[in-house]
XYZ file of C-alpha atoms in Angstrom:
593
model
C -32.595 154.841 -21.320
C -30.509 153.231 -18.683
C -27.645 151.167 -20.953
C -25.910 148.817 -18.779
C -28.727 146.736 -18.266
C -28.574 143.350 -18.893
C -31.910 141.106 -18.115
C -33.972 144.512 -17.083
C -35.653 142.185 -14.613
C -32.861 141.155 -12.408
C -31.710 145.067 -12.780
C -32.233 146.294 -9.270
C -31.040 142.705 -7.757
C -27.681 142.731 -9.993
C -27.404 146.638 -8.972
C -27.783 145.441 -4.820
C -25.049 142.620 -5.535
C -22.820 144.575 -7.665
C -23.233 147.081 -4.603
C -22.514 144.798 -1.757
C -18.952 143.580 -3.494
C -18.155 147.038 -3.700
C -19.049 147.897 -0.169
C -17.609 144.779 1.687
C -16.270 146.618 4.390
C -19.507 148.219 5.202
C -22.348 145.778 3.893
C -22.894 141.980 3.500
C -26.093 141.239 0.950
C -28.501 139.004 2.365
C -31.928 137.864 0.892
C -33.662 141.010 0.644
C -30.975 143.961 0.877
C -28.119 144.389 3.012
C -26.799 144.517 6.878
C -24.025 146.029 8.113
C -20.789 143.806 7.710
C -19.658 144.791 11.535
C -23.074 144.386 13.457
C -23.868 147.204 16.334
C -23.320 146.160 19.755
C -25.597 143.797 21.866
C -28.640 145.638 23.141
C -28.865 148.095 20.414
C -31.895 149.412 18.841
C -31.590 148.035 14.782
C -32.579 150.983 12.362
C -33.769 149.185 9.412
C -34.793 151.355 5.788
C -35.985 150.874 2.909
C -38.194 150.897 -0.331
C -38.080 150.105 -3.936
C -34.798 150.397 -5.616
C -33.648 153.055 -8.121
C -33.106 155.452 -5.876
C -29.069 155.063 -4.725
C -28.004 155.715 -2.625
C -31.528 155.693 -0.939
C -31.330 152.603 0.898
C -28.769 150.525 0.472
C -25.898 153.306 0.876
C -27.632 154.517 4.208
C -26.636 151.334 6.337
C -23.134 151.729 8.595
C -22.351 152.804 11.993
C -24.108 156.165 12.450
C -26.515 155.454 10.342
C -29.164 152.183 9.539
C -28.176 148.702 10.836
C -29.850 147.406 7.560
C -31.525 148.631 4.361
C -34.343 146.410 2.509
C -34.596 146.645 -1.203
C -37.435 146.194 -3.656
C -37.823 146.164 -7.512
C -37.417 149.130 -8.645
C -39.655 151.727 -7.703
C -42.148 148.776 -6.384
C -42.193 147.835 -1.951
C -40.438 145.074 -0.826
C -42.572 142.443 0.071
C -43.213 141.249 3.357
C -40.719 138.576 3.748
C -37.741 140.606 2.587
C -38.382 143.161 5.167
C -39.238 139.944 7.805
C -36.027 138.388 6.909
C -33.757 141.442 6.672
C -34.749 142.923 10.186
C -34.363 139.476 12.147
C -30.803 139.339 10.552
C -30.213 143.049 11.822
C -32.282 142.548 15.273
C -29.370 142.937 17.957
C -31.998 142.526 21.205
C -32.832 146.110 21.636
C -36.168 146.440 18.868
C -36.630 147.535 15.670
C -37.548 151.030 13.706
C -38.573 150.313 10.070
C -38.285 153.619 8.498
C -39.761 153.672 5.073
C -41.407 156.694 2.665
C -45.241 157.411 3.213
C -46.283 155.131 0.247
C -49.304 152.780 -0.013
C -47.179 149.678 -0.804
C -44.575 150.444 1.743
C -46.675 151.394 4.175
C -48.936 148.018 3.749
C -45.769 145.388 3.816
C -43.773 147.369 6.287
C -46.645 147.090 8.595
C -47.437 143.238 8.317
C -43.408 143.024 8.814
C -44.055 144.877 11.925
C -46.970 142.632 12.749
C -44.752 139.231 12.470
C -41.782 140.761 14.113
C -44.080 141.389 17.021
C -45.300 137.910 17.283
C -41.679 136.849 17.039
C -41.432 138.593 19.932
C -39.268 141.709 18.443
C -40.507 145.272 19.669
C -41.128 147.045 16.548
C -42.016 150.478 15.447
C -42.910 152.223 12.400
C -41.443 155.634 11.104
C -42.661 156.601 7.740
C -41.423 159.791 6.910
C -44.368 162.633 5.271
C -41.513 165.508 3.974
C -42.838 166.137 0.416
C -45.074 169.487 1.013
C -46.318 168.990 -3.045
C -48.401 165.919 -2.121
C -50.497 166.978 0.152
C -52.442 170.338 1.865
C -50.515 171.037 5.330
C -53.768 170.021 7.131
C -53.567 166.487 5.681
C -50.162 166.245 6.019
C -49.990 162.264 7.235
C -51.035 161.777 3.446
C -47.865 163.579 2.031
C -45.006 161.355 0.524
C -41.589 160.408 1.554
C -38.961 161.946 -0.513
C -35.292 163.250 0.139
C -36.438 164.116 3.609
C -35.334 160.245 4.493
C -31.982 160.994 4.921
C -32.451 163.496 7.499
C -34.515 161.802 9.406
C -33.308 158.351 9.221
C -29.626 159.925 9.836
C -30.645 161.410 12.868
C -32.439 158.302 14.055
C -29.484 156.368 12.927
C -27.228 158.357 15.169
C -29.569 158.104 18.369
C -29.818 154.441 18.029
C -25.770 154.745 17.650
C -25.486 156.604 21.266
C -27.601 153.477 23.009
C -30.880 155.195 23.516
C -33.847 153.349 24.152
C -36.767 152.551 21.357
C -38.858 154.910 22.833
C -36.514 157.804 22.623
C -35.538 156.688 19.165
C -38.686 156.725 17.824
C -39.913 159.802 19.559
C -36.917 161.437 18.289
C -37.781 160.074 14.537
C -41.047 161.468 14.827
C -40.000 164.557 16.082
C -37.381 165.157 13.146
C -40.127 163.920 10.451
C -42.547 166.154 11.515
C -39.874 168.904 11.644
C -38.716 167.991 7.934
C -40.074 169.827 4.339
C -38.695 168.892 1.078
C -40.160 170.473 -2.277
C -38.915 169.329 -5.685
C -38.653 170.185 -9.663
C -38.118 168.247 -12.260
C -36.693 169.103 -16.200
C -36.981 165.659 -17.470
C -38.527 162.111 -16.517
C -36.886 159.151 -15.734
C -36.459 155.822 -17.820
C -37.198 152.637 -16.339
C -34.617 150.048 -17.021
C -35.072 148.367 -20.462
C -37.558 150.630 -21.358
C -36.840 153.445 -24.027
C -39.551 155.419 -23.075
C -39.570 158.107 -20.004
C -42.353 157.442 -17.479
C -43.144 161.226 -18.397
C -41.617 164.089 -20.791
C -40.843 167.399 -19.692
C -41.261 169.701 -22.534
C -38.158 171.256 -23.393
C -37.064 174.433 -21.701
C -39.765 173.629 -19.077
C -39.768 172.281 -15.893
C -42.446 170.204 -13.729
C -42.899 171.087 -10.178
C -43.402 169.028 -7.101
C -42.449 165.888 -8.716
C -41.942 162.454 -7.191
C -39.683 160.501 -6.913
C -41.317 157.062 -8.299
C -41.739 158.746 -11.535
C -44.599 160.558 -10.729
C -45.242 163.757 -13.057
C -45.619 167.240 -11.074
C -48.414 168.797 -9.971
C -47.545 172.095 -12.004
C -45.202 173.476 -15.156
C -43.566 176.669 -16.033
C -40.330 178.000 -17.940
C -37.444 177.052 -16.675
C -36.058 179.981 -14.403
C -32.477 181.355 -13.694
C -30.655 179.902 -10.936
C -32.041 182.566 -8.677
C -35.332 182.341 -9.241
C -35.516 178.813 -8.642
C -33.974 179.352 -5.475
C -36.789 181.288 -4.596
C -39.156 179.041 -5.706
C -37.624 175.923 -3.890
C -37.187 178.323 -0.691
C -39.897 179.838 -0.332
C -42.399 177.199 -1.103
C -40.782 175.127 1.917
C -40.640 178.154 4.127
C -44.301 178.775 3.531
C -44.571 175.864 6.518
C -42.495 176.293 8.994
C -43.113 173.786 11.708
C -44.902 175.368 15.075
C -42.274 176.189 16.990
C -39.489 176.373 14.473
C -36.402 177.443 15.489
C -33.208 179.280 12.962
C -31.178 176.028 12.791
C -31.715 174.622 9.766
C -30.344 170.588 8.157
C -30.210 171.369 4.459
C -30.036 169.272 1.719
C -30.010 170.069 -1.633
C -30.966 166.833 -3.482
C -29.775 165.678 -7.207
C -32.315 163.141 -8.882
C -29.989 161.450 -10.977
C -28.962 163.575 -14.059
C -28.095 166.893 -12.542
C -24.562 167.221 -12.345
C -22.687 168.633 -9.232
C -21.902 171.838 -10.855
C -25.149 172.864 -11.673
C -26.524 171.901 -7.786
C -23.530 174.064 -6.794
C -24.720 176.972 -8.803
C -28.015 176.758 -7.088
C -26.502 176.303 -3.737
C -24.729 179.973 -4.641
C -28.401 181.207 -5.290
C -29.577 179.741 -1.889
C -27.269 181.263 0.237
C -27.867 184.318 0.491
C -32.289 183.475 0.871
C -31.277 181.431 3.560
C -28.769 184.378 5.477
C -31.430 186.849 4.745
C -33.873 185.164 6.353
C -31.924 184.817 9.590
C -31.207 180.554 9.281
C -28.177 179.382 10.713
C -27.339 176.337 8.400
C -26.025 173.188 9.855
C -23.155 170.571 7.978
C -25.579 171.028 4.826
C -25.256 168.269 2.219
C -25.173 169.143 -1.724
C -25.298 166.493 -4.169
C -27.330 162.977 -5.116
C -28.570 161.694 -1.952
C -32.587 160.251 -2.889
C -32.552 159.582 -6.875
C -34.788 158.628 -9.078
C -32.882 156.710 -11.911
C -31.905 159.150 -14.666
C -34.326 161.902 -14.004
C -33.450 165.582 -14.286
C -33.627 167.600 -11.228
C -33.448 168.661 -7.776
C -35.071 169.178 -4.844
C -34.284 171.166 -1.065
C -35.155 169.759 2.159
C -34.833 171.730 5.070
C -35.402 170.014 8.844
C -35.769 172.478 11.743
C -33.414 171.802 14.575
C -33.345 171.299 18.030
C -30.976 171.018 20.044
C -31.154 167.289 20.510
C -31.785 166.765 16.475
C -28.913 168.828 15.524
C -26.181 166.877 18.463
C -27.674 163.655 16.342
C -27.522 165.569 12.680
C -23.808 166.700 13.607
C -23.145 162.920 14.994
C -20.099 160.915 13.177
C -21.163 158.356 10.793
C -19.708 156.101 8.230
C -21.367 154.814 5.093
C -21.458 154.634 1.191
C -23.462 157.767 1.144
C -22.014 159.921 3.793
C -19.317 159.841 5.857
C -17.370 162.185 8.822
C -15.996 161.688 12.090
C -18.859 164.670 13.685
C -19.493 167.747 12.294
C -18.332 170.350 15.229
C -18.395 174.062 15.615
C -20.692 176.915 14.789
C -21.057 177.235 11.007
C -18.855 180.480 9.577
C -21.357 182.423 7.772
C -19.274 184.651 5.946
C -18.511 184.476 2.374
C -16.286 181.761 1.501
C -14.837 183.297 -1.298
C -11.631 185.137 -0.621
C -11.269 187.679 -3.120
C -7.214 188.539 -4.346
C -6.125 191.871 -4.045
C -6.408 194.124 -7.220
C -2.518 194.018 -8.858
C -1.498 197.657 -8.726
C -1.181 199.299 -11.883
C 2.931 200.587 -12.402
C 3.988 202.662 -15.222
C 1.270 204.988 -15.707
C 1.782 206.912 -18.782
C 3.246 210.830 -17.986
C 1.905 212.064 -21.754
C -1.123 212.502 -23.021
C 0.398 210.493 -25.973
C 1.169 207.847 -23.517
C -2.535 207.716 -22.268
C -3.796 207.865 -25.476
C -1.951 204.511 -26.493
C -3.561 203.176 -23.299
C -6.841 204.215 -24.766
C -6.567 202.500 -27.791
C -5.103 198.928 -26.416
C -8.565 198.870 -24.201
C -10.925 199.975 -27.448
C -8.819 196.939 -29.316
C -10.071 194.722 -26.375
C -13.276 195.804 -26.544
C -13.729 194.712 -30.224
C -12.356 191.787 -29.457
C -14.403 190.662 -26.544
C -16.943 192.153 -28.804
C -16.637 189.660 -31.926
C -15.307 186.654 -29.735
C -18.834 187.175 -27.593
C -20.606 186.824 -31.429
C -18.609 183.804 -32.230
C -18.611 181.815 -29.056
C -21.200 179.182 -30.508
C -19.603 178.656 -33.641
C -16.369 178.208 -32.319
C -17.313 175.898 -29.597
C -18.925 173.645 -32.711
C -15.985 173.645 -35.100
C -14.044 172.682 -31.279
C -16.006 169.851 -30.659
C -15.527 168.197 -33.846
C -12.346 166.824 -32.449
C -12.003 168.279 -29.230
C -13.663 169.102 -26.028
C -15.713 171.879 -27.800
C -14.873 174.531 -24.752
C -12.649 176.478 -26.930
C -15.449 179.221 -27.907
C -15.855 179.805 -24.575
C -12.842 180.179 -23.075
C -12.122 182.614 -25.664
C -15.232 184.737 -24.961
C -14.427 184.388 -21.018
C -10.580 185.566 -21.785
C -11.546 188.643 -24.080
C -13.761 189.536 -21.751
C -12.068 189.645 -18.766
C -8.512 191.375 -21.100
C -11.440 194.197 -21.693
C -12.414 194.750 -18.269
C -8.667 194.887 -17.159
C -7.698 196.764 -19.588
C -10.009 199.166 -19.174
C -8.900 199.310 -15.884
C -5.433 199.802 -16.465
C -6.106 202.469 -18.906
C -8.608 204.532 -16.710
C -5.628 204.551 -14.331
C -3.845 206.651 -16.876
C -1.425 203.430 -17.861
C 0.237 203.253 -21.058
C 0.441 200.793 -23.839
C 2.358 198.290 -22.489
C 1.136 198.340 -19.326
C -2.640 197.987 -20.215
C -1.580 195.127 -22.680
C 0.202 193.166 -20.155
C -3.074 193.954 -17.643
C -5.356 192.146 -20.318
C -2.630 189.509 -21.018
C -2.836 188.571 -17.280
C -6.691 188.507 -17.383
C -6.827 186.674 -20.260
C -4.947 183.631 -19.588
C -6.474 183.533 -15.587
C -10.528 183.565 -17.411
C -9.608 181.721 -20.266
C -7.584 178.802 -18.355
C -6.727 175.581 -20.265
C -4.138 175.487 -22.788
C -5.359 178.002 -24.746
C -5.871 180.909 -22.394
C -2.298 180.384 -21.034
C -0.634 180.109 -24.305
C -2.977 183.576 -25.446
C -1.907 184.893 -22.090
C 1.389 184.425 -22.822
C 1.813 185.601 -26.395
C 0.095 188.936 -25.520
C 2.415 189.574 -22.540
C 5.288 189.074 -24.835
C 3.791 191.488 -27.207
C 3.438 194.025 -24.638
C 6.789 193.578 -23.945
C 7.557 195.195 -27.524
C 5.309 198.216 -26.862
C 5.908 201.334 -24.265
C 3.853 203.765 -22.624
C 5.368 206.761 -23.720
C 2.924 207.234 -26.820
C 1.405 205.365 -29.419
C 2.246 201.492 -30.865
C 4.251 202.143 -34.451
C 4.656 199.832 -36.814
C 7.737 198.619 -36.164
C 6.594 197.874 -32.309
C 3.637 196.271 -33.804
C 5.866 193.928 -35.796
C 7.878 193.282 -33.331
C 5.324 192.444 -30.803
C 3.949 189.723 -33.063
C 7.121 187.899 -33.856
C 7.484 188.404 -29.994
C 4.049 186.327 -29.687
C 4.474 184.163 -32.252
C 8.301 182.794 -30.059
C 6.710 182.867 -27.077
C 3.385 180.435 -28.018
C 5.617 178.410 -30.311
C 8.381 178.112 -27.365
C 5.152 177.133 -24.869
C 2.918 174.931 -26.763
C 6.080 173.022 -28.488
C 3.888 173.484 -31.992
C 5.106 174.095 -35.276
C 3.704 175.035 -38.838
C 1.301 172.309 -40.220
C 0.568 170.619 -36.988
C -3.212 172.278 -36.697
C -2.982 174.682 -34.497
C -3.238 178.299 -34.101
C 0.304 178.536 -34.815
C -0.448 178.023 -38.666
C -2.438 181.245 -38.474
C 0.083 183.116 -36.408
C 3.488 182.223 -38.424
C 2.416 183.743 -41.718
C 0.308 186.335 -40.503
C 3.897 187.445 -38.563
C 5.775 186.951 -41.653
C 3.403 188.814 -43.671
C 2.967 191.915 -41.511
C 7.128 192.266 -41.446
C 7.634 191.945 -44.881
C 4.837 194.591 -45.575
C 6.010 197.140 -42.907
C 9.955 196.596 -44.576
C 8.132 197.702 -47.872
C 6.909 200.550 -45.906
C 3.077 200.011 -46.567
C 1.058 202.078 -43.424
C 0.772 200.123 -40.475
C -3.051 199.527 -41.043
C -2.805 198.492 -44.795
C 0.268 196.231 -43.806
C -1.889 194.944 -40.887
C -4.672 193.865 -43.144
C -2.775 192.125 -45.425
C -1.551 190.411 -42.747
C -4.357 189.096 -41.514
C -6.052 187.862 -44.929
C -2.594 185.591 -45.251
C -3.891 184.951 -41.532
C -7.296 183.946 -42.999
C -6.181 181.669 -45.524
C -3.938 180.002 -43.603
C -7.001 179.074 -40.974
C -9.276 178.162 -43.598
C -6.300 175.604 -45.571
C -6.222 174.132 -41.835
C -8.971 172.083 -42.860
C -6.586 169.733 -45.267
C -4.436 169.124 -42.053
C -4.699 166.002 -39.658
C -3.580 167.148 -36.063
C -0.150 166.529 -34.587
C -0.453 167.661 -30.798
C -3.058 168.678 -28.614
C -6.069 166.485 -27.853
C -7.864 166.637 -31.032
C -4.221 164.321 -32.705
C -6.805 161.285 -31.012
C -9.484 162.116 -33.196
C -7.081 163.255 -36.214
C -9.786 161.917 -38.925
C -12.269 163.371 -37.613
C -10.987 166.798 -38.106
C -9.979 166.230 -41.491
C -11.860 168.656 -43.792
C -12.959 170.939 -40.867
C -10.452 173.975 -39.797
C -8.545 174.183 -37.068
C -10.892 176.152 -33.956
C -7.586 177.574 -32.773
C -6.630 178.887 -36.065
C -10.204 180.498 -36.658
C -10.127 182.272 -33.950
C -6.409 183.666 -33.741
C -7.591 184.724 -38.121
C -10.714 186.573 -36.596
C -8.957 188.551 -33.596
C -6.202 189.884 -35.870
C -9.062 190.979 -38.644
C -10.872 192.745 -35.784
C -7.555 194.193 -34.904
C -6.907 195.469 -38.856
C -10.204 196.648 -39.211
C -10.089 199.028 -36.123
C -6.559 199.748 -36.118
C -7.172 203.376 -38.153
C -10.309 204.107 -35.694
C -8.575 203.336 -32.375
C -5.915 205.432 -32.755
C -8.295 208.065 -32.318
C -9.824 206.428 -29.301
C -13.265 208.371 -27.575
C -12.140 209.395 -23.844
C -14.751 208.143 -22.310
C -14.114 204.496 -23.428
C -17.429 203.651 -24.411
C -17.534 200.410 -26.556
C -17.414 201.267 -30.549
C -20.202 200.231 -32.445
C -20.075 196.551 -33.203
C -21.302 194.745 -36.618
C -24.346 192.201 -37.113
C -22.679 190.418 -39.857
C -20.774 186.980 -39.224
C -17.603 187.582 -37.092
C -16.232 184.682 -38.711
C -16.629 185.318 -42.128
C -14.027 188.458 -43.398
C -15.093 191.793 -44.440
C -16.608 191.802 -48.527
């Protein structure tokens, strides 16, 4: 439901004011929509959009130099009527004609064209451009019938821009047509859209599904299915558009990859990872694509690809500088680089390679340690993240599972490069805290660097390495984080569970007994957590809220040194070929019977 609302029926009017004292140094609201505040030269052809409102920034953050001289806005979803468009174009008209460029819909299509019909008594050339992208709507053979959807912007961007350079109508609208006809957009949808003051969606997605060819008015799709990875809807958005390529079509592609008002950035930059590579394979040079929230409609969940086929003349007025709400650069110029934008670091060397076989063997048994870690962390991810959120940001379950996992692979690494203990504990320390990031993975990072720096590689960890690595830890988070006993954090795990392990070694208990008792003072400690109010960190904001719920911090620190005391007789006979020992199906967060 949309929740800054006010009267629902003066929605899309408050939302075109609201925008226009926002804008003021691009638009100035007049009856109807908006014109540019800084009108185009004298003689220019006047680009004027539009359609029903909901869809921002489809119209009203289209119009600035570059781009549309005005935009007219309806009600939502609904035409605007007659007069708006009337009024809006004579305020825009600079002596030059008009293109009113509007989506392939029966109501815009009806009052765009009586516009057109008045203007033209008035003595204004006018021409109509309504743009027939959406390939769901229609069979190819009837493709006049299809609707306007995301498509707009490229075509009414590169009209926009021709206009800009002082062509004439009749090469503006020839190039319009030209770029509509050369323009496919297919969409999906995971959830429907809520009209303003309604509570009710205009249609329901079942969960975990997803609708396809949707529209953008609200309109269900014309299909359903599971929702896929981010691959396979790649291929699904890709290769439904490529299934038409326009006669003639040449490898220079405008992409954009549309948001409909709920999908976040992230998860449209996911899928543009997925794209990539369908578009390289299949030969398509892509041109200044755009990735984000471009033709909306209201809250709905989902996205959609348009691709126009380039000329050369299309892509000199796709490339062209332009300045609005929506989108702005000063020309986009150069071939694209189609290599891999990532930049991947160089591998850190691994120094100090163990020269025993007691040495390696200590390697060895650091990585299986990681392994049951990553191992139980994996298991525990959800709960974690739950007990998190309580009074946090509830991320800390999986940065955990991200920094175990990474310490495993590097350690593995290290140790398969014949490192010793130290070594392969610092290598996981290092991953840790870079997967991990945040607070957490740092200050983990951190404390397992300075236990390495207790251990060698010239044989196996004893106990009084062991010990000393973990008071090593314990100064190192505490000296980092700033924490102390008692202010809910993992540091009311870690202090007794340090404590407890010397004392038990001094009594000279084995390592693994001394270990375990260790780590059930550990346990208790986590659990009494719940009795605290936080002192530092972000969860001190929402301090009652975590009363009678333990510390996430503290769980987790309790659960990695029982994993740790449960395997520490079994690792130090680690198996050569590092394969992963055999993990348990019971809780990870509740201790061994």
């Amino acid at each position: 439901m949309t929740r800054i609302c006010g009267d629902a029926s003066e929605f899309a009017l408050s939302a075109l004011h609201g925008y226009s004292l926002a804008n003021r140094h691009l638009v100035r609201m007049v009856r109807g929509g908006v014109v540019r505040a800084t009108p185009g030269r004298a003689g220019k052809v006047a680009v004027v959009v539009g359609g029903g409102s909901g869809h921002y920034p489809a119209f009203n953050g289209y119009v600035g130099a570059g781009f549309a001289d005005a935009a007219v806005a309806g009600d939502i979803f609904a035409s605007p009527s007659t007069q708006a468009i009337h009024a809006v174009a004579r305020r825009a008209e600079r002596g030059g004609g008009v293109i009113l460029g509007f989506g392939n819909y029966a109501g815009d299509v009806l009052n765009f064209g009586i516009a057109a019909d008045r203007l033209r008594e008035a003595g204004i050339d006018t021409r109509l451009l309504a743009t027939t992208d959406d390939v769901a709507s229609a069979d190819a053979a009837d493709a006049a019938r299809r609707r306007g959807v995301a498509g707009d912007l490229a075509v009414f961007k590169i009209v926009g821009a021709a206009a800009e350079a002082g062509l004439g109508l009749d090469e503006v609208e020839a190039i319009g047509q030209r770029a509509n006809r050369q323009t496919r957009t297919f969409g999906v949808a995971f959830e429907g859209c809520t009209l303003p003051g309604e509570r009710a969606r205009l249609f329901h997605v079942p969960e975990n599904r997803m609708a396809l060819g949707l529209g953008v008015h609200g309109e269900p799709g014309v299909d359903e299915q599971d929702i896929p990875t981010p691959a396979q809807l790649a291929h699904i958005l890709f290769d439904r558009i490529v299934a038409e390529l326009p006669d003639g079509a040449s490898r220079r592609v405008a992409i954009i990859l549309n948001g409909l008002g709920s999908t976040t950035p992230e998860e449209l930059f996911v899928l543009w990872e997925a794209l990539s590579p369908l578009l390289a394979q299949a030969g398509l040079t892509v041109i200044a694509p755009l990735v984000g929230e471009y033709v909306t409609s209201l809250d709905m969940a989902g996205c959609s690809l348009t691709m126009t086929w380039l000329d050369a003349e299309l892509e000199h007025y796709w490339r062209a500088p332009v300045e609005t709400a929506a989108l702005r650069h000063a020309g986009v110029e150069g071939e694209p680089d189609m290599a891999d934008a990532v930049m991947e670091a160089e591998p850190a060397p691994i120094h100090a390679p163990a020269i025993t076989a007691e040495g390696r063997r200590g390697g060895l048994c650091v990585a299986d340690v990681m392994t049951q870690l990553a191992q139980a962390l994996a298991a525990a991810e959800t709960e974690l993240g739950h007990i998190d959120a309580i009074a946090g940001d509830g991320d800390h379950g999986q940065g955990m599972a991200r920094g175990a996992g990474a310490a495993r692979h590097a350690a593995r690494a290290a140790a398969m490069a014949h490192a010793g203990a130290a070594t392969v504990l610092a290598a996981a320390a290092d991953a840790w805290a870079d997967r991990a990031g945040g607070t957490s993975g740092a200050l983990w990072g951190e404390g397992l660097r300075a236990f390495a720096m207790a251990l060698d590689d010239g044989g196996m960890p004893d106990a009084t390495q062991l010990a000393g690595g973990a008071r090593r830890a314990m100064e190192r988070v505490m000296q980092l984080g700033r924490a102390r006993p008692g202010d809910k954090t993992l540091l009311d795990a870690l202090v007794p569970f340090v404590e407890t392990l010397e004392r038990e070694c001094a009594m000279g208990h084995a390592v693994s007994d001394a270990w375990g008792i260790a780590a059930s003072a550990a346990q208790q400690a986590a659990d009494a957590t719940r009795d605290l109010m936080p002192r530092i960190g972000r969860a001190r904001t929402h301090g009652a809220r975590s009363l009678g719920h333990p510390d996430a911090g503290a769980l987790s620190l309790a659960l990695c040194l029982r994993v740790v005391g449960e395997h520490l007789g079994d690792v130090r006979q680690p198996s050569t070929d590092m394969a992963c020992m055999a993990g348990e199906t019971r809780d990870p967060l509740q201790p061994r019977a």
